[in-house]
Amino acid sequence: MFETITVATDARGVATLTLNRPEKHNAMSAMMIAELTQAAGQLGKDDTVRVVVLTGAGKTFCAGGDLGWMRDQMAADSATRFTEARKLAEMLQALNTLPKPLIGALQGNAFGGGVGLAAVCDVAIGVNSLKMGLTETKLGLIPATIGPYVTARMGEARARRVFMSARLFDANEAVDLGLLTKAISSVDLGDAVEVEILPYLSCAPGAVTSAKELVRQLGPRIDDAVIDQTITALVQRWETPEAQEGISAFFDKRKPVWKT
């Protein structure tokens, strides 16, 4: 049914949504963005699903946006760029508003959009060997569409520590920043996720859905106006000479002009 993700639901109603492009470090292509949006819609409407676990196949949870997809945006016209940016933003919002508990099981590194995926989870647990980073500015880009979720999770003060510098940080700092709930060994990841799952199986599913909706309403505002703002910011950044230089330098395997 899907080509870039898998979805499997056990007898308890626990669905595991797996990013399944391990050869590409689970980078988000146009197809993966579309399939994640579709899967979120299907899981949200499935009354047999009680909890969703988001994880990745292979060594990397998610390396962010597929660079081939980003290069396509550099060559596109403005209308196409807005359309593609909106698809990305709508995928993140579909996961953020999923009416089921969403538990992130980060079995490996998360960069760029991968950090955004962690941020839309209600709980995110990562292996203590992983690295994370909002790496967009290295390419002349910005963490735009993921920005509302990252900032909501970390708070502005902590977000400013890592939002602009593109520096990598380890799992312990990710816990301190609020991106991860806990960092544990890879052999314990499954058990730690199970600890998060079990309480929900004793709760009224409708009450869980209502409680999640309420807590989102009480938190930072992420509505259509905010999402439109991030889409505009991303498209404007795609259209800058810096972005052209950053993407070109990456594919040419050279330093961009600003790197010393």
PDB file of C-alpha atoms in Angstrom:
ATOM      1  CA  MET A   1       0.000   0.000   0.000  1.00  0.00           C
ATOM      2  CA  PHE A   2       2.813   2.399   0.906  1.00  0.00           C
ATOM      3  CA  GLU A   3       6.264   2.625  -0.678  1.00  0.00           C
ATOM      4  CA  THR A   4       8.221   4.800   1.751  1.00  0.00           C
ATOM      5  CA  ILE A   5       6.589   3.911   5.072  1.00  0.00           C
ATOM      6  CA  THR A   6       5.041   0.871   6.714  1.00  0.00           C
ATOM      7  CA  VAL A   7       2.093   0.641   9.095  1.00  0.00           C
ATOM      8  CA  ALA A   8       1.426  -2.384  11.288  1.00  0.00           C
ATOM      9  CA  THR A   9      -1.199  -2.638  14.046  1.00  0.00           C
ATOM     10  CA  ASP A  10      -1.134  -5.286  16.767  1.00  0.00           C
ATOM     11  CA  ALA A  11      -4.081  -6.950  18.499  1.00  0.00           C
ATOM     12  CA  ARG A  12      -4.093  -4.306  21.229  1.00  0.00           C
ATOM     13  CA  GLY A  13      -4.572  -1.481  18.760  1.00  0.00           C
ATOM     14  CA  VAL A  14      -0.970  -0.247  18.887  1.00  0.00           C
ATOM     15  CA  ALA A  15       0.011   0.942  15.396  1.00  0.00           C
ATOM     16  CA  THR A  16       3.677   1.243  14.446  1.00  0.00           C
ATOM     17  CA  LEU A  17       4.336   3.799  11.712  1.00  0.00           C
ATOM     18  CA  THR A  18       7.831   3.259  10.331  1.00  0.00           C
ATOM     19  CA  LEU A  19       9.797   5.536   8.013  1.00  0.00           C
ATOM     20  CA  ASN A  20      11.118   2.998   5.531  1.00  0.00           C
ATOM     21  CA  ARG A  21      13.827   4.517   3.345  1.00  0.00           C
ATOM     22  CA  PRO A  22      16.834   3.209   5.285  1.00  0.00           C
ATOM     23  CA  GLU A  23      19.115   3.454   2.247  1.00  0.00           C
ATOM     24  CA  LYS A  24      18.354   7.209   2.190  1.00  0.00           C
ATOM     25  CA  HIS A  25      18.515   7.596   5.990  1.00  0.00           C
ATOM     26  CA  ASN A  26      14.730   8.012   5.912  1.00  0.00           C
ATOM     27  CA  ALA A  27      14.999  11.428   4.292  1.00  0.00           C
ATOM     28  CA  MET A  28      11.567  12.799   3.488  1.00  0.00           C
ATOM     29  CA  SER A  29      10.809  12.739  -0.220  1.00  0.00           C
ATOM     30  CA  ALA A  30       7.647  14.086  -1.833  1.00  0.00           C
ATOM     31  CA  MET A  31       6.214  10.583  -1.740  1.00  0.00           C
ATOM     32  CA  MET A  32       7.047  10.084   1.940  1.00  0.00           C
ATOM     33  CA  ILE A  33       5.452  13.427   2.801  1.00  0.00           C
ATOM     34  CA  ALA A  34       2.275  12.385   0.982  1.00  0.00           C
ATOM     35  CA  GLU A  35       2.251   8.922   2.513  1.00  0.00           C
ATOM     36  CA  LEU A  36       2.761  10.227   6.051  1.00  0.00           C
ATOM     37  CA  THR A  37      -0.170  12.597   5.566  1.00  0.00           C
ATOM     38  CA  GLN A  38      -2.311   9.749   4.268  1.00  0.00           C
ATOM     39  CA  ALA A  39      -1.286   7.416   7.081  1.00  0.00           C
ATOM     40  CA  ALA A  40      -2.031  10.040   9.730  1.00  0.00           C
ATOM     41  CA  GLY A  41      -5.519  10.478   8.293  1.00  0.00           C
ATOM     42  CA  GLN A  42      -6.192   6.754   8.186  1.00  0.00           C
ATOM     43  CA  LEU A  43      -4.869   6.058  11.680  1.00  0.00           C
ATOM     44  CA  GLY A  44      -6.798   8.976  13.111  1.00  0.00           C
ATOM     45  CA  LYS A  45     -10.085   7.617  11.751  1.00  0.00           C
ATOM     46  CA  ASP A  46      -9.451   3.977  12.708  1.00  0.00           C
ATOM     47  CA  ASP A  47     -11.390   3.282  15.905  1.00  0.00           C
ATOM     48  CA  THR A  48      -9.369   0.108  16.521  1.00  0.00           C
ATOM     49  CA  VAL A  49      -6.134   2.096  16.884  1.00  0.00           C
ATOM     50  CA  ARG A  50      -5.418   3.217  20.460  1.00  0.00           C
ATOM     51  CA  VAL A  51      -1.781   4.395  20.219  1.00  0.00           C
ATOM     52  CA  VAL A  52       0.634   5.163  17.367  1.00  0.00           C
ATOM     53  CA  VAL A  53       4.402   4.651  17.577  1.00  0.00           C
ATOM     54  CA  LEU A  54       6.547   6.583  15.077  1.00  0.00           C
ATOM     55  CA  THR A  55       9.970   5.121  14.334  1.00  0.00           C
ATOM     56  CA  GLY A  56      12.440   4.553  11.506  1.00  0.00           C
ATOM     57  CA  ALA A  57      13.992   1.591   9.729  1.00  0.00           C
ATOM     58  CA  GLY A  58      17.769   1.266   9.726  1.00  0.00           C
ATOM     59  CA  LYS A  59      20.373   3.297  11.577  1.00  0.00           C
ATOM     60  CA  THR A  60      18.817   6.763  11.158  1.00  0.00           C
ATOM     61  CA  PHE A  61      15.440   7.942  12.402  1.00  0.00           C
ATOM     62  CA  CYS A  62      15.188  10.718   9.800  1.00  0.00           C
ATOM     63  CA  ALA A  63      17.877  12.792   8.075  1.00  0.00           C
ATOM     64  CA  GLY A  64      15.395  15.568   7.260  1.00  0.00           C
ATOM     65  CA  GLY A  65      14.231  16.622   3.837  1.00  0.00           C
ATOM     66  CA  ASP A  66      15.416  14.644   0.842  1.00  0.00           C
ATOM     67  CA  LEU A  67      18.001  16.830  -0.864  1.00  0.00           C
ATOM     68  CA  GLY A  68      16.801  15.778  -4.293  1.00  0.00           C
ATOM     69  CA  TRP A  69      13.353  17.065  -3.339  1.00  0.00           C
ATOM     70  CA  MET A  70      14.892  20.322  -2.125  1.00  0.00           C
ATOM     71  CA  ARG A  71      16.914  20.696  -5.329  1.00  0.00           C
ATOM     72  CA  ASP A  72      13.673  20.294  -7.283  1.00  0.00           C
ATOM     73  CA  GLN A  73      12.223  23.211  -5.310  1.00  0.00           C
ATOM     74  CA  MET A  74      15.190  25.370  -6.247  1.00  0.00           C
ATOM     75  CA  ALA A  75      14.406  24.799  -9.925  1.00  0.00           C
ATOM     76  CA  ALA A  76      10.631  25.230  -9.579  1.00  0.00           C
ATOM     77  CA  ASP A  77       8.514  28.339  -9.997  1.00  0.00           C
ATOM     78  CA  SER A  78       7.032  30.120  -6.997  1.00  0.00           C
ATOM     79  CA  ALA A  79       3.605  28.517  -7.314  1.00  0.00           C
ATOM     80  CA  THR A  80       5.122  25.036  -7.273  1.00  0.00           C
ATOM     81  CA  ARG A  81       7.310  25.942  -4.324  1.00  0.00           C
ATOM     82  CA  PHE A  82       4.305  27.119  -2.343  1.00  0.00           C
ATOM     83  CA  THR A  83       2.422  23.931  -3.208  1.00  0.00           C
ATOM     84  CA  GLU A  84       5.271  21.672  -2.092  1.00  0.00           C
ATOM     85  CA  ALA A  85       5.935  23.684   1.062  1.00  0.00           C
ATOM     86  CA  ARG A  86       2.259  23.434   1.957  1.00  0.00           C
ATOM     87  CA  LYS A  87       2.321  19.655   1.554  1.00  0.00           C
ATOM     88  CA  LEU A  88       5.217  19.486   4.007  1.00  0.00           C
ATOM     89  CA  ALA A  89       3.466  21.793   6.475  1.00  0.00           C
ATOM     90  CA  GLU A  90       0.197  19.884   6.218  1.00  0.00           C
ATOM     91  CA  MET A  91       1.981  16.580   6.886  1.00  0.00           C
ATOM     92  CA  LEU A  92       3.496  17.942  10.094  1.00  0.00           C
ATOM     93  CA  GLN A  93       0.152  19.336  11.208  1.00  0.00           C
ATOM     94  CA  ALA A  94      -1.585  16.041  10.402  1.00  0.00           C
ATOM     95  CA  LEU A  95       0.786  14.234  12.760  1.00  0.00           C
ATOM     96  CA  ASN A  96       0.637  17.009  15.347  1.00  0.00           C
ATOM     97  CA  THR A  97      -3.165  16.856  15.447  1.00  0.00           C
ATOM     98  CA  LEU A  98      -3.415  13.063  15.195  1.00  0.00           C
ATOM     99  CA  PRO A  99      -6.309  12.218  17.562  1.00  0.00           C
ATOM    100  CA  LYS A 100      -4.356   9.340  19.088  1.00  0.00           C
ATOM    101  CA  PRO A 101      -1.291   9.383  21.360  1.00  0.00           C
ATOM    102  CA  LEU A 102       1.848   9.576  19.188  1.00  0.00           C
ATOM    103  CA  ILE A 103       4.997   8.109  20.716  1.00  0.00           C
ATOM    104  CA  GLY A 104       8.329   8.677  18.994  1.00  0.00           C
ATOM    105  CA  ALA A 105      10.876   5.869  19.154  1.00  0.00           C
ATOM    106  CA  LEU A 106      14.059   7.401  17.767  1.00  0.00           C
ATOM    107  CA  GLN A 107      16.396   4.510  17.043  1.00  0.00           C
ATOM    108  CA  GLY A 108      18.969   6.793  15.409  1.00  0.00           C
ATOM    109  CA  ASN A 109      19.934  10.304  14.379  1.00  0.00           C
ATOM    110  CA  ALA A 110      17.414  13.032  13.589  1.00  0.00           C
ATOM    111  CA  PHE A 111      18.325  16.115  11.585  1.00  0.00           C
ATOM    112  CA  GLY A 112      16.287  19.002  10.178  1.00  0.00           C
ATOM    113  CA  GLY A 113      12.795  17.744   9.459  1.00  0.00           C
ATOM    114  CA  GLY A 114      13.560  14.674  11.536  1.00  0.00           C
ATOM    115  CA  VAL A 115      13.737  16.928  14.579  1.00  0.00           C
ATOM    116  CA  GLY A 116      10.356  18.267  13.520  1.00  0.00           C
ATOM    117  CA  LEU A 117       8.931  14.754  13.470  1.00  0.00           C
ATOM    118  CA  ALA A 118      10.205  14.187  17.000  1.00  0.00           C
ATOM    119  CA  ALA A 119       8.655  17.486  18.085  1.00  0.00           C
ATOM    120  CA  VAL A 120       5.136  16.577  16.915  1.00  0.00           C
ATOM    121  CA  CYS A 121       5.174  13.417  19.045  1.00  0.00           C
ATOM    122  CA  ASP A 122       3.448  13.522  22.419  1.00  0.00           C
ATOM    123  CA  VAL A 123       6.407  11.626  23.870  1.00  0.00           C
ATOM    124  CA  ALA A 124       9.753  11.017  22.149  1.00  0.00           C
ATOM    125  CA  ILE A 125      12.310   8.523  23.435  1.00  0.00           C
ATOM    126  CA  GLY A 126      15.726   8.245  21.804  1.00  0.00           C
ATOM    127  CA  VAL A 127      18.741   6.001  21.985  1.00  0.00           C
ATOM    128  CA  ASN A 128      21.593   7.576  23.912  1.00  0.00           C
ATOM    129  CA  SER A 129      23.969   7.270  20.957  1.00  0.00           C
ATOM    130  CA  LEU A 130      21.948   9.506  18.640  1.00  0.00           C
ATOM    131  CA  LYS A 131      22.761  12.993  17.389  1.00  0.00           C
ATOM    132  CA  MET A 132      20.240  15.681  16.540  1.00  0.00           C
ATOM    133  CA  GLY A 133      20.502  19.041  14.859  1.00  0.00           C
ATOM    134  CA  LEU A 134      18.554  21.739  13.067  1.00  0.00           C
ATOM    135  CA  THR A 135      20.971  21.744  10.169  1.00  0.00           C
ATOM    136  CA  GLU A 136      19.070  23.861   7.651  1.00  0.00           C
ATOM    137  CA  THR A 137      21.170  27.020   7.975  1.00  0.00           C
ATOM    138  CA  LYS A 138      24.231  25.132   6.741  1.00  0.00           C
ATOM    139  CA  LEU A 139      22.416  24.928   3.407  1.00  0.00           C
ATOM    140  CA  GLY A 140      21.240  28.537   3.415  1.00  0.00           C
ATOM    141  CA  LEU A 141      17.764  27.412   4.496  1.00  0.00           C
ATOM    142  CA  ILE A 142      15.797  27.793   7.744  1.00  0.00           C
ATOM    143  CA  PRO A 143      13.774  25.373   9.932  1.00  0.00           C
ATOM    144  CA  ALA A 144      10.538  27.028   8.862  1.00  0.00           C
ATOM    145  CA  THR A 145       7.649  24.562   8.660  1.00  0.00           C
ATOM    146  CA  ILE A 146       8.962  22.587  11.637  1.00  0.00           C
ATOM    147  CA  GLY A 147       9.548  25.802  13.578  1.00  0.00           C
ATOM    148  CA  PRO A 148       6.189  26.051  15.394  1.00  0.00           C
ATOM    149  CA  TYR A 149       6.431  22.482  16.689  1.00  0.00           C
ATOM    150  CA  VAL A 150      10.081  22.713  17.685  1.00  0.00           C
ATOM    151  CA  THR A 151       9.507  26.003  19.489  1.00  0.00           C
ATOM    152  CA  ALA A 152       6.350  24.705  21.187  1.00  0.00           C
ATOM    153  CA  ARG A 153       8.279  21.684  22.445  1.00  0.00           C
ATOM    154  CA  MET A 154      11.425  23.494  23.598  1.00  0.00           C
ATOM    155  CA  GLY A 155      10.190  26.996  24.393  1.00  0.00           C
ATOM    156  CA  GLU A 156      11.788  30.010  22.763  1.00  0.00           C
ATOM    157  CA  ALA A 157      14.744  30.304  25.149  1.00  0.00           C
ATOM    158  CA  ARG A 158      15.913  26.740  24.652  1.00  0.00           C
ATOM    159  CA  ALA A 159      15.100  26.782  20.936  1.00  0.00           C
ATOM    160  CA  ARG A 160      17.400  29.763  20.450  1.00  0.00           C
ATOM    161  CA  ARG A 161      20.310  27.624  21.667  1.00  0.00           C
ATOM    162  CA  VAL A 162      20.139  25.399  18.573  1.00  0.00           C
ATOM    163  CA  PHE A 163      17.628  26.858  16.095  1.00  0.00           C
ATOM    164  CA  MET A 164      20.042  29.021  14.092  1.00  0.00           C
ATOM    165  CA  SER A 165      23.516  27.507  14.594  1.00  0.00           C
ATOM    166  CA  ALA A 166      22.990  24.118  12.890  1.00  0.00           C
ATOM    167  CA  ARG A 167      25.211  22.570  15.555  1.00  0.00           C
ATOM    168  CA  LEU A 168      24.714  18.932  16.440  1.00  0.00           C
ATOM    169  CA  PHE A 169      23.800  17.911  19.964  1.00  0.00           C
ATOM    170  CA  ASP A 170      23.639  14.563  21.711  1.00  0.00           C
ATOM    171  CA  ALA A 171      20.744  12.707  23.291  1.00  0.00           C
ATOM    172  CA  ASN A 172      21.377  14.068  26.783  1.00  0.00           C
ATOM    173  CA  GLU A 173      21.205  17.648  25.534  1.00  0.00           C
ATOM    174  CA  ALA A 174      18.080  16.749  23.555  1.00  0.00           C
ATOM    175  CA  VAL A 175      16.491  15.709  26.857  1.00  0.00           C
ATOM    176  CA  ASP A 176      17.587  18.994  28.436  1.00  0.00           C
ATOM    177  CA  LEU A 177      16.142  20.889  25.479  1.00  0.00           C
ATOM    178  CA  GLY A 178      12.822  19.073  25.855  1.00  0.00           C
ATOM    179  CA  LEU A 179      12.931  17.314  22.485  1.00  0.00           C
ATOM    180  CA  LEU A 180      13.353  13.887  24.070  1.00  0.00           C
ATOM    181  CA  THR A 181      11.608  12.613  27.174  1.00  0.00           C
ATOM    182  CA  LYS A 182      14.460  10.253  27.923  1.00  0.00           C
ATOM    183  CA  ALA A 183      17.607   8.818  26.355  1.00  0.00           C
ATOM    184  CA  ILE A 184      18.325   5.131  26.848  1.00  0.00           C
ATOM    185  CA  SER A 185      20.359   2.290  25.385  1.00  0.00           C
ATOM    186  CA  SER A 186      19.201   0.799  22.102  1.00  0.00           C
ATOM    187  CA  VAL A 187      18.449  -2.547  23.731  1.00  0.00           C
ATOM    188  CA  ASP A 188      16.041  -0.856  26.137  1.00  0.00           C
ATOM    189  CA  LEU A 189      14.206   1.269  23.578  1.00  0.00           C
ATOM    190  CA  GLY A 190      11.386  -1.193  22.993  1.00  0.00           C
ATOM    191  CA  ASP A 191      10.746  -1.639  26.711  1.00  0.00           C
ATOM    192  CA  ALA A 192      10.751   2.121  27.299  1.00  0.00           C
ATOM    193  CA  VAL A 193       8.211   2.632  24.525  1.00  0.00           C
ATOM    194  CA  GLU A 194       6.061  -0.128  26.002  1.00  0.00           C
ATOM    195  CA  VAL A 195       6.059   1.688  29.352  1.00  0.00           C
ATOM    196  CA  GLU A 196       4.561   4.709  27.560  1.00  0.00           C
ATOM    197  CA  ILE A 197       1.999   2.614  25.674  1.00  0.00           C
ATOM    198  CA  LEU A 198       0.526   0.605  28.542  1.00  0.00           C
ATOM    199  CA  PRO A 199      -1.231   3.378  30.484  1.00  0.00           C
ATOM    200  CA  TYR A 200      -3.238   4.381  27.422  1.00  0.00           C
ATOM    201  CA  LEU A 201      -4.689   0.877  27.109  1.00  0.00           C
ATOM    202  CA  SER A 202      -6.474   1.470  30.424  1.00  0.00           C
ATOM    203  CA  CYS A 203      -7.906   4.832  29.364  1.00  0.00           C
ATOM    204  CA  ALA A 204     -11.147   5.643  27.549  1.00  0.00           C
ATOM    205  CA  PRO A 205     -10.058   6.264  23.936  1.00  0.00           C
ATOM    206  CA  GLY A 206     -12.475   9.140  23.411  1.00  0.00           C
ATOM    207  CA  ALA A 207     -11.327  10.842  26.587  1.00  0.00           C
ATOM    208  CA  VAL A 208      -7.696  10.532  25.475  1.00  0.00           C
ATOM    209  CA  THR A 209      -8.572  12.150  22.152  1.00  0.00           C
ATOM    210  CA  SER A 210     -10.446  14.982  23.858  1.00  0.00           C
ATOM    211  CA  ALA A 211      -7.642  15.541  26.361  1.00  0.00           C
ATOM    212  CA  LYS A 212      -5.045  15.730  23.592  1.00  0.00           C
ATOM    213  CA  GLU A 213      -7.159  18.227  21.665  1.00  0.00           C
ATOM    214  CA  LEU A 214      -7.570  20.365  24.774  1.00  0.00           C
ATOM    215  CA  VAL A 215      -3.895  20.402  25.705  1.00  0.00           C
ATOM    216  CA  ARG A 216      -3.018  21.491  22.169  1.00  0.00           C
ATOM    217  CA  GLN A 217      -5.541  24.336  22.428  1.00  0.00           C
ATOM    218  CA  LEU A 218      -4.010  25.413  25.736  1.00  0.00           C
ATOM    219  CA  GLY A 219      -0.485  25.369  24.319  1.00  0.00           C
ATOM    220  CA  PRO A 220       1.148  27.707  21.784  1.00  0.00           C
ATOM    221  CA  ARG A 221      -1.093  28.644  18.876  1.00  0.00           C
ATOM    222  CA  ILE A 222      -0.353  26.653  15.701  1.00  0.00           C
ATOM    223  CA  ASP A 223      -3.221  27.558  13.387  1.00  0.00           C
ATOM    224  CA  ASP A 224      -3.631  28.234   9.674  1.00  0.00           C
ATOM    225  CA  ALA A 225      -2.144  31.716  10.014  1.00  0.00           C
ATOM    226  CA  VAL A 226       1.004  30.404  11.711  1.00  0.00           C
ATOM    227  CA  ILE A 227       1.357  27.598   9.187  1.00  0.00           C
ATOM    228  CA  ASP A 228       0.932  30.049   6.290  1.00  0.00           C
ATOM    229  CA  GLN A 229       3.632  32.220   7.845  1.00  0.00           C
ATOM    230  CA  THR A 230       6.066  29.298   7.918  1.00  0.00           C
ATOM    231  CA  ILE A 231       5.258  28.327   4.338  1.00  0.00           C
ATOM    232  CA  THR A 232       5.934  31.876   3.149  1.00  0.00           C
ATOM    233  CA  ALA A 233       9.175  32.003   5.130  1.00  0.00           C
ATOM    234  CA  LEU A 234      10.382  28.716   3.620  1.00  0.00           C
ATOM    235  CA  VAL A 235       9.549  29.712   0.040  1.00  0.00           C
ATOM    236  CA  GLN A 236      11.205  33.094   0.464  1.00  0.00           C
ATOM    237  CA  ARG A 237      14.330  31.391   1.770  1.00  0.00           C
ATOM    238  CA  TRP A 238      14.320  28.864  -1.102  1.00  0.00           C
ATOM    239  CA  GLU A 239      14.416  31.854  -3.460  1.00  0.00           C
ATOM    240  CA  THR A 240      17.535  33.452  -1.959  1.00  0.00           C
ATOM    241  CA  PRO A 241      21.034  33.316  -3.461  1.00  0.00           C
ATOM    242  CA  GLU A 242      22.251  31.731  -0.217  1.00  0.00           C
ATOM    243  CA  ALA A 243      19.902  28.781  -0.617  1.00  0.00           C
ATOM    244  CA  GLN A 244      20.949  28.345  -4.241  1.00  0.00           C
ATOM    245  CA  GLU A 245      24.583  28.384  -3.163  1.00  0.00           C
ATOM    246  CA  GLY A 246      24.056  26.033  -0.224  1.00  0.00           C
ATOM    247  CA  ILE A 247      22.220  23.365  -2.198  1.00  0.00           C
ATOM    248  CA  SER A 248      24.611  23.665  -5.145  1.00  0.00           C
ATOM    249  CA  ALA A 249      27.645  23.373  -2.875  1.00  0.00           C
ATOM    250  CA  PHE A 250      26.242  20.239  -1.275  1.00  0.00           C
ATOM    251  CA  PHE A 251      25.730  18.488  -4.595  1.00  0.00           C
ATOM    252  CA  ASP A 252      29.063  19.759  -5.934  1.00  0.00           C
ATOM    253  CA  LYS A 253      30.760  18.377  -2.779  1.00  0.00           C
ATOM    254  CA  ARG A 254      32.411  21.700  -2.020  1.00  0.00           C
ATOM    255  CA  LYS A 255      32.287  24.279   0.720  1.00  0.00           C
ATOM    256  CA  PRO A 256      29.684  27.032   0.374  1.00  0.00           C
ATOM    257  CA  VAL A 257      31.159  30.495   0.097  1.00  0.00           C
ATOM    258  CA  TRP A 258      30.335  31.371   3.726  1.00  0.00           C
ATOM    259  CA  LYS A 259      32.111  28.412   5.308  1.00  0.00           C
ATOM    260  CA  THR A 260      35.524  29.263   6.718  1.00  0.00           C
TER     261      THR A 260
END
